[in-house]
Structures are given as C-alpha cells and as structure tokens.
mmCIF file with all atom_site columns, C-alpha atoms in Angstrom:
data_model
loop_
_atom_site.group_PDB
_atom_site.id
_atom_site.type_symbol
_atom_site.label_atom_id
_atom_site.label_alt_id
_atom_site.label_comp_id
_atom_site.label_asym_id
_atom_site.label_entity_id
_atom_site.label_seq_id
_atom_site.pdbx_PDB_ins_code
_atom_site.Cartn_x
_atom_site.Cartn_y
_atom_site.Cartn_z
_atom_site.occupancy
_atom_site.B_iso_or_equiv
_atom_site.pdbx_formal_charge
_atom_site.auth_seq_id
_atom_site.auth_comp_id
_atom_site.auth_asym_id
_atom_site.auth_atom_id
_atom_site.pdbx_PDB_model_num
ATOM 1   C CA . GLU A 1 1   ? 10.105  -13.636 5.925   1.00 57.00 ? 12  GLU A CA 1
ATOM 2   C CA . THR A 1 2   ? 6.670   -13.061 4.433   1.00 60.00 ? 13  THR A CA 1
ATOM 3   C CA . GLY A 1 3   ? 5.113   -16.542 4.288   1.00 87.00 ? 14  GLY A CA 1
ATOM 4   C CA . VAL A 1 4   ? 4.640   -16.463 0.589   1.00 94.00 ? 15  VAL A CA 1
ATOM 5   C CA . THR A 1 5   ? 6.467   -19.260 -1.078  1.00 95.00 ? 16  THR A CA 1
ATOM 6   C CA . GLN A 1 6   ? 7.274   -19.662 -4.788  1.00 96.00 ? 17  GLN A CA 1
ATOM 7   C CA . SER A 1 7   ? 8.410   -22.512 -6.732  1.00 96.00 ? 18  SER A CA 1
ATOM 8   C CA . PRO A 1 8   ? 10.674  -23.507 -8.322  1.00 97.00 ? 19  PRO A CA 1
ATOM 9   C CA . THR A 1 9   ? 13.434  -20.815 -7.591  1.00 95.00 ? 20  THR A CA 1
ATOM 10  C CA . HIS A 1 10  ? 15.116  -21.110 -10.865 1.00 96.00 ? 21  HIS A CA 1
ATOM 11  C CA . LEU A 1 11  ? 14.015  -22.492 -14.019 1.00 96.00 ? 22  LEU A CA 1
ATOM 12  C CA . ILE A 1 12  ? 15.463  -22.813 -17.643 1.00 98.00 ? 23  ILE A CA 1
ATOM 13  C CA . LYS A 1 13  ? 13.025  -23.300 -20.720 1.00 98.00 ? 24  LYS A CA 1
ATOM 14  C CA . THR A 1 14  ? 13.618  -23.644 -24.361 1.00 98.00 ? 25  THR A CA 1
ATOM 15  C CA . ARG A 1 15  ? 11.701  -21.064 -26.728 1.00 98.00 ? 26  ARG A CA 1
ATOM 16  C CA . GLY A 1 16  ? 8.410   -22.457 -27.572 1.00 98.00 ? 27  GLY A CA 1
ATOM 17  C CA . GLN A 1 17  ? 7.975   -24.586 -24.473 1.00 98.00 ? 28  GLN A CA 1
ATOM 18  C CA . GLN A 1 18  ? 5.294   -23.940 -21.652 1.00 98.00 ? 29  GLN A CA 1
ATOM 19  C CA . VAL A 1 19  ? 5.944   -23.251 -17.933 1.00 98.00 ? 30  VAL A CA 1
ATOM 20  C CA . THR A 1 20  ? 4.046   -23.266 -14.766 1.00 98.00 ? 31  THR A CA 1
ATOM 21  C CA . LEU A 1 21  ? 5.094   -21.359 -11.971 1.00 98.00 ? 32  LEU A CA 1
ATOM 22  C CA . ARG A 1 22  ? 3.513   -21.870 -8.410  1.00 98.00 ? 33  ARG A CA 1
ATOM 23  C CA . CYS A 1 23  ? 2.827   -19.562 -5.558  1.00 97.00 ? 34  CYS A CA 1
ATOM 24  C CA . SER A 1 24  ? 1.524   -20.218 -2.020  1.00 95.00 ? 35  SER A CA 1
ATOM 25  C CA . SER A 1 25  ? -0.042  -17.496 -0.507  1.00 91.00 ? 36  SER A CA 1
ATOM 26  C CA . GLN A 1 26  ? 0.447   -16.424 3.142   1.00 88.00 ? 37  GLN A CA 1
ATOM 27  C CA . SER A 1 27  ? -2.110  -18.029 5.451   1.00 85.00 ? 38  SER A CA 1
ATOM 28  C CA . GLY A 1 28  ? -5.407  -16.288 5.377   1.00 85.00 ? 39  GLY A CA 1
ATOM 29  C CA . HIS A 1 29  ? -4.847  -14.321 2.257   1.00 89.00 ? 40  HIS A CA 1
ATOM 30  C CA . ASN A 1 30  ? -7.388  -14.600 -0.469  1.00 90.00 ? 41  ASN A CA 1
ATOM 31  C CA . THR A 1 31  ? -5.709  -12.514 -3.152  1.00 91.00 ? 42  THR A CA 1
ATOM 32  C CA . VAL A 1 32  ? -2.706  -13.172 -5.306  1.00 93.00 ? 43  VAL A CA 1
ATOM 33  C CA . SER A 1 33  ? -1.049  -10.939 -7.830  1.00 93.00 ? 44  SER A CA 1
ATOM 34  C CA . TRP A 1 34  ? 1.656   -11.803 -10.357 1.00 96.00 ? 45  TRP A CA 1
ATOM 35  C CA . TYR A 1 35  ? 4.379   -9.476  -11.595 1.00 96.00 ? 46  TYR A CA 1
ATOM 36  C CA . GLN A 1 36  ? 7.095   -9.797  -14.174 1.00 97.00 ? 47  GLN A CA 1
ATOM 37  C CA . GLN A 1 37  ? 10.596  -8.038  -13.334 1.00 95.00 ? 48  GLN A CA 1
ATOM 38  C CA . ALA A 1 38  ? 12.884  -7.992  -16.291 1.00 94.00 ? 49  ALA A CA 1
ATOM 39  C CA . LEU A 1 39  ? 16.472  -7.314  -15.525 1.00 90.00 ? 50  LEU A CA 1
ATOM 40  C CA . GLY A 1 40  ? 17.159  -3.823  -14.276 1.00 87.00 ? 51  GLY A CA 1
ATOM 41  C CA . GLN A 1 41  ? 13.433  -2.816  -14.341 1.00 91.00 ? 52  GLN A CA 1
ATOM 42  C CA . GLY A 1 42  ? 10.635  -2.463  -12.030 1.00 93.00 ? 53  GLY A CA 1
ATOM 43  C CA . PRO A 1 43  ? 7.850   -5.197  -11.638 1.00 95.00 ? 54  PRO A CA 1
ATOM 44  C CA . GLN A 1 44  ? 5.231   -5.124  -14.207 1.00 94.00 ? 55  GLN A CA 1
ATOM 45  C CA . PHE A 1 45  ? 1.726   -6.199  -13.199 1.00 92.00 ? 56  PHE A CA 1
ATOM 46  C CA . ILE A 1 46  ? 0.439   -9.457  -15.006 1.00 95.00 ? 57  ILE A CA 1
ATOM 47  C CA . PHE A 1 47  ? -2.742  -10.171 -13.391 1.00 92.00 ? 58  PHE A CA 1
ATOM 48  C CA . GLN A 1 48  ? -4.627  -10.503 -10.063 1.00 91.00 ? 59  GLN A CA 1
ATOM 49  C CA . TYR A 1 49  ? -6.728  -13.369 -8.608  1.00 92.00 ? 60  TYR A CA 1
ATOM 50  C CA . TYR A 1 50  ? -9.359  -12.733 -5.947  1.00 89.00 ? 61  TYR A CA 1
ATOM 51  C CA . ARG A 1 51  ? -11.460 -15.679 -4.639  1.00 88.00 ? 62  ARG A CA 1
ATOM 52  C CA . GLU A 1 52  ? -10.349 -17.779 -7.559  1.00 91.00 ? 63  GLU A CA 1
ATOM 53  C CA . GLU A 1 53  ? -11.489 -15.154 -10.111 1.00 91.00 ? 64  GLU A CA 1
ATOM 54  C CA . GLU A 1 54  ? -9.327  -13.114 -12.351 1.00 90.00 ? 65  GLU A CA 1
ATOM 55  C CA . ASN A 1 55  ? -9.681  -9.506  -10.907 1.00 86.00 ? 66  ASN A CA 1
ATOM 56  C CA . GLY A 1 56  ? -7.612  -7.320  -13.042 1.00 86.00 ? 67  GLY A CA 1
ATOM 57  C CA . ARG A 1 57  ? -4.985  -7.615  -16.003 1.00 88.00 ? 68  ARG A CA 1
ATOM 58  C CA . GLY A 1 58  ? -2.011  -5.874  -17.185 1.00 88.00 ? 69  GLY A CA 1
ATOM 59  C CA . ASN A 1 59  ? -0.778  -5.418  -20.780 1.00 90.00 ? 70  ASN A CA 1
ATOM 60  C CA . PHE A 1 60  ? 0.429   -9.071  -21.339 1.00 95.00 ? 71  PHE A CA 1
ATOM 61  C CA . PRO A 1 61  ? -0.843  -11.304 -23.979 1.00 96.00 ? 72  PRO A CA 1
ATOM 62  C CA . PRO A 1 62  ? -3.195  -14.247 -23.597 1.00 96.00 ? 73  PRO A CA 1
ATOM 63  C CA . ARG A 1 63  ? -0.532  -16.771 -23.427 1.00 98.00 ? 74  ARG A CA 1
ATOM 64  C CA . PHE A 1 64  ? -0.172  -15.621 -19.884 1.00 98.00 ? 75  PHE A CA 1
ATOM 65  C CA . SER A 1 65  ? -2.723  -17.330 -17.893 1.00 96.00 ? 76  SER A CA 1
ATOM 66  C CA . GLY A 1 66  ? -3.396  -18.102 -14.303 1.00 96.00 ? 77  GLY A CA 1
ATOM 67  C CA . LEU A 1 67  ? -5.358  -20.128 -11.874 1.00 96.00 ? 78  LEU A CA 1
ATOM 68  C CA . GLN A 1 68  ? -6.297  -19.636 -8.255  1.00 95.00 ? 79  GLN A CA 1
ATOM 69  C CA . PHE A 1 69  ? -7.269  -22.875 -6.233  1.00 94.00 ? 80  PHE A CA 1
ATOM 70  C CA . PRO A 1 70  ? -9.593  -23.068 -3.302  1.00 92.00 ? 81  PRO A CA 1
ATOM 71  C CA . ASN A 1 71  ? -6.834  -22.795 -0.860  1.00 89.00 ? 82  ASN A CA 1
ATOM 72  C CA . TYR A 1 72  ? -5.926  -19.407 -2.550  1.00 90.00 ? 83  TYR A CA 1
ATOM 73  C CA . SER A 1 73  ? -2.578  -20.745 -3.800  1.00 93.00 ? 84  SER A CA 1
ATOM 74  C CA . SER A 1 74  ? -1.987  -19.766 -7.577  1.00 96.00 ? 85  SER A CA 1
ATOM 75  C CA . GLU A 1 75  ? -0.324  -20.848 -10.716 1.00 97.00 ? 86  GLU A CA 1
ATOM 76  C CA . LEU A 1 76  ? 1.140   -18.618 -13.554 1.00 98.00 ? 87  LEU A CA 1
ATOM 77  C CA . ASN A 1 77  ? 1.155   -20.454 -16.874 1.00 98.00 ? 88  ASN A CA 1
ATOM 78  C CA . VAL A 1 78  ? 3.071   -19.040 -19.920 1.00 98.00 ? 89  VAL A CA 1
ATOM 79  C CA . ASN A 1 79  ? 2.739   -20.766 -23.276 1.00 97.00 ? 90  ASN A CA 1
ATOM 80  C CA . ALA A 1 80  ? 4.942   -20.468 -26.346 1.00 98.00 ? 91  ALA A CA 1
ATOM 81  C CA . LEU A 1 81  ? 7.843   -19.062 -24.383 1.00 98.00 ? 92  LEU A CA 1
ATOM 82  C CA . GLU A 1 82  ? 9.622   -16.229 -26.112 1.00 98.00 ? 93  GLU A CA 1
ATOM 83  C CA . LEU A 1 83  ? 13.318  -15.025 -25.182 1.00 98.00 ? 94  LEU A CA 1
ATOM 84  C CA . ASP A 1 84  ? 11.786  -11.787 -23.839 1.00 97.00 ? 95  ASP A CA 1
ATOM 85  C CA . ASP A 1 85  ? 9.931   -13.874 -21.350 1.00 98.00 ? 96  ASP A CA 1
ATOM 86  C CA . SER A 1 86  ? 13.316  -14.180 -19.394 1.00 98.00 ? 97  SER A CA 1
ATOM 87  C CA . ALA A 1 87  ? 12.519  -12.556 -16.015 1.00 97.00 ? 98  ALA A CA 1
ATOM 88  C CA . LEU A 1 88  ? 12.011  -12.607 -12.261 1.00 95.00 ? 99  LEU A CA 1
ATOM 89  C CA . TYR A 1 89  ? 8.214   -13.666 -11.762 1.00 97.00 ? 100 TYR A CA 1
ATOM 90  C CA . LEU A 1 90  ? 6.989   -12.279 -8.570  1.00 96.00 ? 101 LEU A CA 1
ATOM 91  C CA . CYS A 1 91  ? 3.850   -13.278 -6.537  1.00 95.00 ? 102 CYS A CA 1
ATOM 92  C CA . ALA A 1 92  ? 2.329   -11.203 -4.033  1.00 93.00 ? 103 ALA A CA 1
ATOM 93  C CA . SER A 1 93  ? -0.526  -12.079 -1.653  1.00 92.00 ? 104 SER A CA 1
ATOM 94  C CA . SER A 1 94  ? -2.946  -9.880  0.357   1.00 87.00 ? 105 SER A CA 1
ATOM 95  C CA . LEU A 1 95  ? -6.051  -10.128 2.314   1.00 85.00 ? 106 LEU A CA 1
ATOM 96  C CA . GLY A 1 96  ? -8.707  -8.530  -0.081  1.00 76.00 ? 107 GLY A CA 1
ATOM 97  C CA . GLU A 1 97  ? -8.224  -6.749  -3.366  1.00 68.00 ? 108 GLU A CA 1
ATOM 98  C CA . ARG A 1 98  ? -8.573  -3.196  -2.284  1.00 71.00 ? 109 ARG A CA 1
ATOM 99  C CA . LEU A 1 99  ? -5.737  -0.638  -2.886  1.00 64.00 ? 110 LEU A CA 1
ATOM 100 C CA . ASN A 1 100 ? -5.189  -0.065  0.665   1.00 66.00 ? 111 ASN A CA 1
ATOM 101 C CA . THR A 1 101 ? -4.128  -3.713  1.498   1.00 74.00 ? 112 THR A CA 1
ATOM 102 C CA . GLU A 1 102 ? -0.666  -4.472  1.969   1.00 79.00 ? 113 GLU A CA 1
ATOM 103 C CA . ALA A 1 103 ? 0.828   -6.888  -0.260  1.00 84.00 ? 114 ALA A CA 1
ATOM 104 C CA . PHE A 1 104 ? 3.486   -9.614  0.749   1.00 89.00 ? 115 PHE A CA 1
ATOM 105 C CA . PHE A 1 105 ? 6.164   -10.787 -1.847  1.00 92.00 ? 116 PHE A CA 1
ATOM 106 C CA . GLY A 1 106 ? 7.716   -14.067 -2.485  1.00 93.00 ? 117 GLY A CA 1
ATOM 107 C CA . GLN A 1 107 ? 11.039  -14.547 -3.224  1.00 93.00 ? 118 GLN A CA 1
ATOM 108 C CA . GLY A 1 108 ? 10.371  -14.793 -7.059  1.00 94.00 ? 119 GLY A CA 1
ATOM 109 C CA . THR A 1 109 ? 11.138  -17.538 -9.706  1.00 96.00 ? 120 THR A CA 1
ATOM 110 C CA . ARG A 1 110 ? 13.957  -16.714 -12.090 1.00 96.00 ? 121 ARG A CA 1
ATOM 111 C CA . LEU A 1 111 ? 12.922  -18.005 -15.353 1.00 97.00 ? 122 LEU A CA 1
ATOM 112 C CA . THR A 1 112 ? 15.503  -18.078 -18.335 1.00 98.00 ? 123 THR A CA 1
ATOM 113 C CA . VAL A 1 113 ? 14.426  -18.747 -21.771 1.00 98.00 ? 124 VAL A CA 1
ATOM 114 C CA . VAL A 1 114 ? 17.100  -20.002 -24.321 1.00 97.00 ? 125 VAL A CA 1
ATOM 115 C CA . ALA B 2 1   ? -1.939  6.863   -17.982 1.00 71.00 ? 1   ALA B CA 1
ATOM 116 C CA . GLN B 2 2   ? -0.899  6.405   -14.513 1.00 81.00 ? 2   GLN B CA 1
ATOM 117 C CA . SER B 2 3   ? 2.889   6.216   -13.958 1.00 90.00 ? 3   SER B CA 1
ATOM 118 C CA . VAL B 2 4   ? 5.750   6.473   -11.456 1.00 95.00 ? 4   VAL B CA 1
ATOM 119 C CA . THR B 2 5   ? 9.086   8.015   -12.399 1.00 96.00 ? 5   THR B CA 1
ATOM 120 C CA . GLN B 2 6   ? 12.210  7.546   -10.399 1.00 97.00 ? 6   GLN B CA 1
ATOM 121 C CA . PRO B 2 7   ? 14.701  10.166  -11.759 1.00 96.00 ? 7   PRO B CA 1
ATOM 122 C CA . ASP B 2 8   ? 17.861  8.553   -10.362 1.00 96.00 ? 8   ASP B CA 1
ATOM 123 C CA . ILE B 2 9   ? 19.042  5.268   -11.809 1.00 96.00 ? 9   ILE B CA 1
ATOM 124 C CA . HIS B 2 10  ? 21.664  4.893   -8.981  1.00 96.00 ? 10  HIS B CA 1
ATOM 125 C CA . ILE B 2 11  ? 22.747  6.859   -6.074  1.00 97.00 ? 11  ILE B CA 1
ATOM 126 C CA . THR B 2 12  ? 25.850  6.582   -3.858  1.00 97.00 ? 12  THR B CA 1
ATOM 127 C CA . VAL B 2 13  ? 26.041  7.817   -0.392  1.00 97.00 ? 13  VAL B CA 1
ATOM 128 C CA . SER B 2 14  ? 28.670  7.414   2.503   1.00 97.00 ? 14  SER B CA 1
ATOM 129 C CA . GLU B 2 15  ? 27.695  5.379   5.523   1.00 97.00 ? 15  GLU B CA 1
ATOM 130 C CA . GLY B 2 16  ? 26.111  7.694   8.052   1.00 97.00 ? 16  GLY B CA 1
ATOM 131 C CA . ALA B 2 17  ? 24.991  10.304  5.500   1.00 98.00 ? 17  ALA B CA 1
ATOM 132 C CA . SER B 2 18  ? 21.490  11.198  4.760   1.00 98.00 ? 18  SER B CA 1
ATOM 133 C CA . LEU B 2 19  ? 19.589  9.883   1.847   1.00 97.00 ? 19  LEU B CA 1
ATOM 134 C CA . GLU B 2 20  ? 16.746  11.120  -0.331  1.00 98.00 ? 20  GLU B CA 1
ATOM 135 C CA . LEU B 2 21  ? 15.312  8.954   -3.156  1.00 98.00 ? 21  LEU B CA 1
ATOM 136 C CA . ARG B 2 22  ? 13.081  11.016  -5.505  1.00 98.00 ? 22  ARG B CA 1
ATOM 137 C CA . CYS B 2 23  ? 9.669   9.703   -6.803  1.00 98.00 ? 23  CYS B CA 1
ATOM 138 C CA . ASN B 2 24  ? 7.232   11.488  -8.954  1.00 97.00 ? 24  ASN B CA 1
ATOM 139 C CA . TYR B 2 25  ? 3.894   9.980   -10.068 1.00 94.00 ? 25  TYR B CA 1
ATOM 140 C CA . SER B 2 26  ? 1.102   10.778  -12.541 1.00 90.00 ? 26  SER B CA 1
ATOM 141 C CA . TYR B 2 27  ? -2.313  9.667   -11.261 1.00 81.00 ? 27  TYR B CA 1
ATOM 142 C CA . GLY B 2 28  ? -5.825  11.265  -11.637 1.00 74.00 ? 28  GLY B CA 1
ATOM 143 C CA . ALA B 2 29  ? -7.230  10.874  -8.198  1.00 77.00 ? 29  ALA B CA 1
ATOM 144 C CA . THR B 2 30  ? -5.924  10.500  -4.669  1.00 76.00 ? 30  THR B CA 1
ATOM 145 C CA . PRO B 2 31  ? -2.930  8.162   -4.918  1.00 85.00 ? 31  PRO B CA 1
ATOM 146 C CA . TYR B 2 32  ? -2.081  5.256   -2.813  1.00 89.00 ? 32  TYR B CA 1
ATOM 147 C CA . LEU B 2 33  ? 1.732   5.432   -2.644  1.00 93.00 ? 33  LEU B CA 1
ATOM 148 C CA . PHE B 2 34  ? 4.248   2.880   -1.507  1.00 94.00 ? 34  PHE B CA 1
ATOM 149 C CA . TRP B 2 35  ? 7.986   2.436   -1.237  1.00 97.00 ? 35  TRP B CA 1
ATOM 150 C CA . TYR B 2 36  ? 9.483   -1.070  -1.518  1.00 96.00 ? 36  TYR B CA 1
ATOM 151 C CA . VAL B 2 37  ? 13.145  -2.495  -1.125  1.00 97.00 ? 37  VAL B CA 1
ATOM 152 C CA . GLN B 2 38  ? 14.528  -5.440  -2.952  1.00 95.00 ? 38  GLN B CA 1
ATOM 153 C CA . SER B 2 39  ? 17.914  -6.836  -1.922  1.00 91.00 ? 39  SER B CA 1
ATOM 154 C CA . PRO B 2 40  ? 19.733  -8.908  -4.655  1.00 83.00 ? 40  PRO B CA 1
ATOM 155 C CA . GLY B 2 41  ? 17.966  -11.967 -5.713  1.00 75.00 ? 41  GLY B CA 1
ATOM 156 C CA . GLN B 2 42  ? 15.110  -11.275 -3.283  1.00 80.00 ? 42  GLN B CA 1
ATOM 157 C CA . GLY B 2 43  ? 11.485  -10.308 -3.396  1.00 85.00 ? 43  GLY B CA 1
ATOM 158 C CA . LEU B 2 44  ? 9.990   -7.099  -2.418  1.00 92.00 ? 44  LEU B CA 1
ATOM 159 C CA . GLN B 2 45  ? 9.599   -5.743  1.078   1.00 92.00 ? 45  GLN B CA 1
ATOM 160 C CA . LEU B 2 46  ? 7.112   -2.928  1.932   1.00 92.00 ? 46  LEU B CA 1
ATOM 161 C CA . LEU B 2 47  ? 9.057   0.064   3.673   1.00 96.00 ? 47  LEU B CA 1
ATOM 162 C CA . LEU B 2 48  ? 6.019   2.268   3.958   1.00 95.00 ? 48  LEU B CA 1
ATOM 163 C CA . LYS B 2 49  ? 2.845   3.418   2.467   1.00 93.00 ? 49  LYS B CA 1
ATOM 164 C CA . TYR B 2 50  ? 0.762   6.567   2.093   1.00 92.00 ? 50  TYR B CA 1
ATOM 165 C CA . PHE B 2 51  ? -3.197  6.257   1.787   1.00 86.00 ? 51  PHE B CA 1
ATOM 166 C CA . SER B 2 52  ? -4.416  9.520   3.521   1.00 84.00 ? 52  SER B CA 1
ATOM 167 C CA . GLY B 2 53  ? -3.949  11.621  6.505   1.00 87.00 ? 53  GLY B CA 1
ATOM 168 C CA . ASP B 2 54  ? -0.488  12.878  7.594   1.00 89.00 ? 54  ASP B CA 1
ATOM 169 C CA . THR B 2 55  ? 1.699   13.634  4.564   1.00 91.00 ? 55  THR B CA 1
ATOM 170 C CA . LEU B 2 56  ? 4.815   12.548  6.546   1.00 96.00 ? 56  LEU B CA 1
ATOM 171 C CA . VAL B 2 57  ? 4.833   8.719   6.799   1.00 96.00 ? 57  VAL B CA 1
ATOM 172 C CA . GLN B 2 58  ? 7.056   6.675   8.824   1.00 97.00 ? 58  GLN B CA 1
ATOM 173 C CA . GLY B 2 59  ? 8.230   3.264   7.775   1.00 96.00 ? 59  GLY B CA 1
ATOM 174 C CA . ILE B 2 60  ? 10.487  0.393   8.871   1.00 95.00 ? 60  ILE B CA 1
ATOM 175 C CA . LYS B 2 61  ? 14.226  0.520   9.235   1.00 95.00 ? 61  LYS B CA 1
ATOM 176 C CA . GLY B 2 62  ? 14.174  4.280   10.000  1.00 96.00 ? 62  GLY B CA 1
ATOM 177 C CA . PHE B 2 63  ? 12.829  5.350   6.644   1.00 98.00 ? 63  PHE B CA 1
ATOM 178 C CA . GLU B 2 64  ? 10.213  8.041   6.173   1.00 98.00 ? 64  GLU B CA 1
ATOM 179 C CA . ALA B 2 65  ? 8.528   9.557   3.092   1.00 98.00 ? 65  ALA B CA 1
ATOM 180 C CA . GLU B 2 66  ? 6.656   12.871  2.491   1.00 96.00 ? 66  GLU B CA 1
ATOM 181 C CA . PHE B 2 67  ? 3.710   13.075  0.245   1.00 95.00 ? 67  PHE B CA 1
ATOM 182 C CA . LYS B 2 68  ? 3.626   16.559  -1.823  1.00 94.00 ? 68  LYS B CA 1
ATOM 183 C CA . ARG B 2 69  ? 0.414   16.524  -3.911  1.00 92.00 ? 69  ARG B CA 1
ATOM 184 C CA . SER B 2 70  ? 1.389   20.035  -5.340  1.00 92.00 ? 70  SER B CA 1
ATOM 185 C CA . GLN B 2 71  ? 4.660   18.450  -6.720  1.00 94.00 ? 71  GLN B CA 1
ATOM 186 C CA . SER B 2 72  ? 3.226   14.935  -7.389  1.00 94.00 ? 72  SER B CA 1
ATOM 187 C CA . SER B 2 73  ? 6.095   13.636  -5.216  1.00 96.00 ? 73  SER B CA 1
ATOM 188 C CA . PHE B 2 74  ? 6.616   10.955  -2.622  1.00 97.00 ? 74  PHE B CA 1
ATOM 189 C CA . ASN B 2 75  ? 10.417  11.153  -1.852  1.00 98.00 ? 75  ASN B CA 1
ATOM 190 C CA . LEU B 2 76  ? 12.079  8.680   0.497   1.00 98.00 ? 76  LEU B CA 1
ATOM 191 C CA . ARG B 2 77  ? 14.363  9.864   3.274   1.00 98.00 ? 77  ARG B CA 1
ATOM 192 C CA . LYS B 2 78  ? 16.565  8.464   5.893   1.00 98.00 ? 78  LYS B CA 1
ATOM 193 C CA . PRO B 2 79  ? 18.850  10.626  8.173   1.00 97.00 ? 79  PRO B CA 1
ATOM 194 C CA . SER B 2 80  ? 21.683  8.213   8.414   1.00 97.00 ? 80  SER B CA 1
ATOM 195 C CA . VAL B 2 81  ? 22.409  5.453   5.961   1.00 97.00 ? 81  VAL B CA 1
ATOM 196 C CA . HIS B 2 82  ? 23.681  1.853   7.087   1.00 96.00 ? 82  HIS B CA 1
ATOM 197 C CA . TRP B 2 83  ? 25.793  -0.282  4.996   1.00 96.00 ? 83  TRP B CA 1
ATOM 198 C CA . SER B 2 84  ? 22.944  -2.747  5.042   1.00 94.00 ? 84  SER B CA 1
ATOM 199 C CA . ASP B 2 85  ? 20.678  -0.394  3.188   1.00 96.00 ? 85  ASP B CA 1
ATOM 200 C CA . ALA B 2 86  ? 22.454  -1.036  -0.108  1.00 96.00 ? 86  ALA B CA 1
ATOM 201 C CA . ALA B 2 87  ? 19.653  -2.305  -2.196  1.00 97.00 ? 87  ALA B CA 1
ATOM 202 C CA . GLU B 2 88  ? 17.188  -1.540  -4.921  1.00 97.00 ? 88  GLU B CA 1
ATOM 203 C CA . TYR B 2 89  ? 14.255  0.924   -3.985  1.00 98.00 ? 89  TYR B CA 1
ATOM 204 C CA . PHE B 2 90  ? 10.895  0.883   -5.885  1.00 97.00 ? 90  PHE B CA 1
ATOM 205 C CA . CYS B 2 91  ? 8.363   3.649   -5.463  1.00 97.00 ? 91  CYS B CA 1
ATOM 206 C CA . ALA B 2 92  ? 4.894   2.440   -6.604  1.00 94.00 ? 92  ALA B CA 1
ATOM 207 C CA . VAL B 2 93  ? 1.269   3.720   -6.844  1.00 91.00 ? 93  VAL B CA 1
ATOM 208 C CA . GLY B 2 94  ? -1.770  1.625   -6.487  1.00 86.00 ? 94  GLY B CA 1
ATOM 209 C CA . ASP B 2 95  ? -4.354  1.765   -9.334  1.00 79.00 ? 95  ASP B CA 1
ATOM 210 C CA . ARG B 2 96  ? -7.910  0.425   -9.786  1.00 71.00 ? 96  ARG B CA 1
ATOM 211 C CA . GLY B 2 97  ? -8.202  -0.119  -13.600 1.00 59.00 ? 97  GLY B CA 1
ATOM 212 C CA . GLY B 2 98  ? -11.162 -0.015  -15.760 1.00 56.00 ? 98  GLY B CA 1
ATOM 213 C CA . THR B 2 99  ? -12.073 -3.362  -15.327 1.00 57.00 ? 99  THR B CA 1
ATOM 214 C CA . GLY B 2 100 ? -12.272 -2.931  -11.492 1.00 53.00 ? 100 GLY B CA 1
ATOM 215 C CA . GLY B 2 101 ? -9.228  -4.696  -10.910 1.00 63.00 ? 101 GLY B CA 1
ATOM 216 C CA . PHE B 2 102 ? -6.469  -3.679  -8.816  1.00 72.00 ? 102 PHE B CA 1
ATOM 217 C CA . LYS B 2 103 ? -2.994  -3.348  -9.736  1.00 80.00 ? 103 LYS B CA 1
ATOM 218 C CA . THR B 2 104 ? 0.332   -1.672  -8.376  1.00 86.00 ? 104 THR B CA 1
ATOM 219 C CA . ILE B 2 105 ? 2.435   0.532   -10.876 1.00 90.00 ? 105 ILE B CA 1
ATOM 220 C CA . PHE B 2 106 ? 6.113   0.309   -10.025 1.00 94.00 ? 106 PHE B CA 1
ATOM 221 C CA . GLY B 2 107 ? 8.868   2.919   -11.044 1.00 96.00 ? 107 GLY B CA 1
ATOM 222 C CA . ALA B 2 108 ? 11.897  1.527   -12.469 1.00 95.00 ? 108 ALA B CA 1
ATOM 223 C CA . GLY B 2 109 ? 13.850  1.680   -9.331  1.00 97.00 ? 109 GLY B CA 1
ATOM 224 C CA . THR B 2 110 ? 16.969  3.399   -7.804  1.00 98.00 ? 110 THR B CA 1
ATOM 225 C CA . ARG B 2 111 ? 20.054  1.494   -6.881  1.00 97.00 ? 111 ARG B CA 1
ATOM 226 C CA . LEU B 2 112 ? 21.523  2.520   -3.654  1.00 97.00 ? 112 LEU B CA 1
ATOM 227 C CA . PHE B 2 113 ? 25.345  1.922   -3.076  1.00 97.00 ? 113 PHE B CA 1
ATOM 228 C CA . VAL B 2 114 ? 26.719  2.740   0.291   1.00 97.00 ? 114 VAL B CA 1
ATOM 229 C CA . LYS B 2 115 ? 30.312  3.462   0.674   1.00 96.00 ? 115 LYS B CA 1
ATOM 230 C CA . ALA B 2 116 ? 32.522  3.035   3.834   1.00 90.00 ? 116 ALA B CA 1
#
C-alpha cells in the first residue's frame, strides 16, 4: 500500500454535471499529479501540482481544473461532464517535481458518465 | 513528440517460462524510463526505473529491464513467471515539457496472461 488515498472509489454522474475527485498524498510528499486512464488505455497526464501551484499540464481542456492545499492534498474538478470523461482517474504523489522522483499511485476513482 | 510504444497488446506465457515485454520510446534527450504494473481495479506500482548508469536495471518481484539507446528500447524481463504476475504492464518515460512542468508519458500497456 502506497499511502496515497483517493475518494470516492466509484462515482456515477450525468452528462453536463460537475464532479470533484479527491486525493490525499503520501506523508511528506509535496507534489501531486493526476492522470486519466480510459478503458484499455495507458494513463494520460492531466496536470501536476507542486507546492500548491500548477507545474505542468497535458492536453486536457480548461474544464479540467485542480487545486492543491497547504497539506498537499489535492482535488481534480471536471465541469460540463461528457460521456468520454468516463475513466479511471489516478492520483500520484511524490517528493519534489523532478523527473527522477518516484511517484506513488493511489487506487483511483472510477468515474462513469451517463 | 515524446512517445512510448508497447507493440504487444497481450501476451500469454506458461507459468515457469521466461518473459520479455517490449517497449520502444521516442525522446530527444536522455530518457528517464519506468515500468509499472497494474492489477485489475488497482493503481500503478513501480517495478523499476532507469535514470542513468548501468543499463541493466533490477526491480522488484524478480523483474529486470535493459536500456538500449541504439534501439530506443527498454524491454522488461523475468526469468520465471508466476501466476501472480498476471496483470497489465506499462512502460513510461518521464518528460519535462515546455512550460517546465513534469509529466510521465505512458504506453498503451501489455496485458500478461499466465497459463498453468
């Protein structure tokens, strides 16, 4: 077990709604990254937060937004949900934002948009 | 653009047989390379990583990988597969994008099936 916890584990939303996913990073870790993993695909990088500021973003529209709090926990918010947003959302925490830092992943939140 | 290719969507091996999972990457500079494993419904677990130095990297659970710059490859190997190794395996490369941010680029994964 990595110490990275995500909530909720499963979620069903209706198209057009908004959703907030949460991640508690491993103790001492100041960096959180979010990934979207569609069924049968590898994870796709959404964005990374380092010391409460966005530190990089993948090819996702602005309706995907995030926050990192002083205790380094994080939220992923998705507005105007679309059917294609159905996926497993993974959070990973690490100490520092350098490439040679190991990231520890949570179990993910399975989001289904109907 | 940086990318990772895993040519095999799925592989089936017999328990006790050797395993090699292929990974090719496209990256302009010295790559930071990773292999992760994902069991059904679970998050990702890091098996091993390569940053520099010895091109043969040892990981957890008896896995190893070899970095070959000339072939842009980072193949994962295990000499004797156990039934508990059945899972999805992802190769990944670390990338520092133009904004200075950091991200990991994953391949599409290889599903490993182990038969008795």
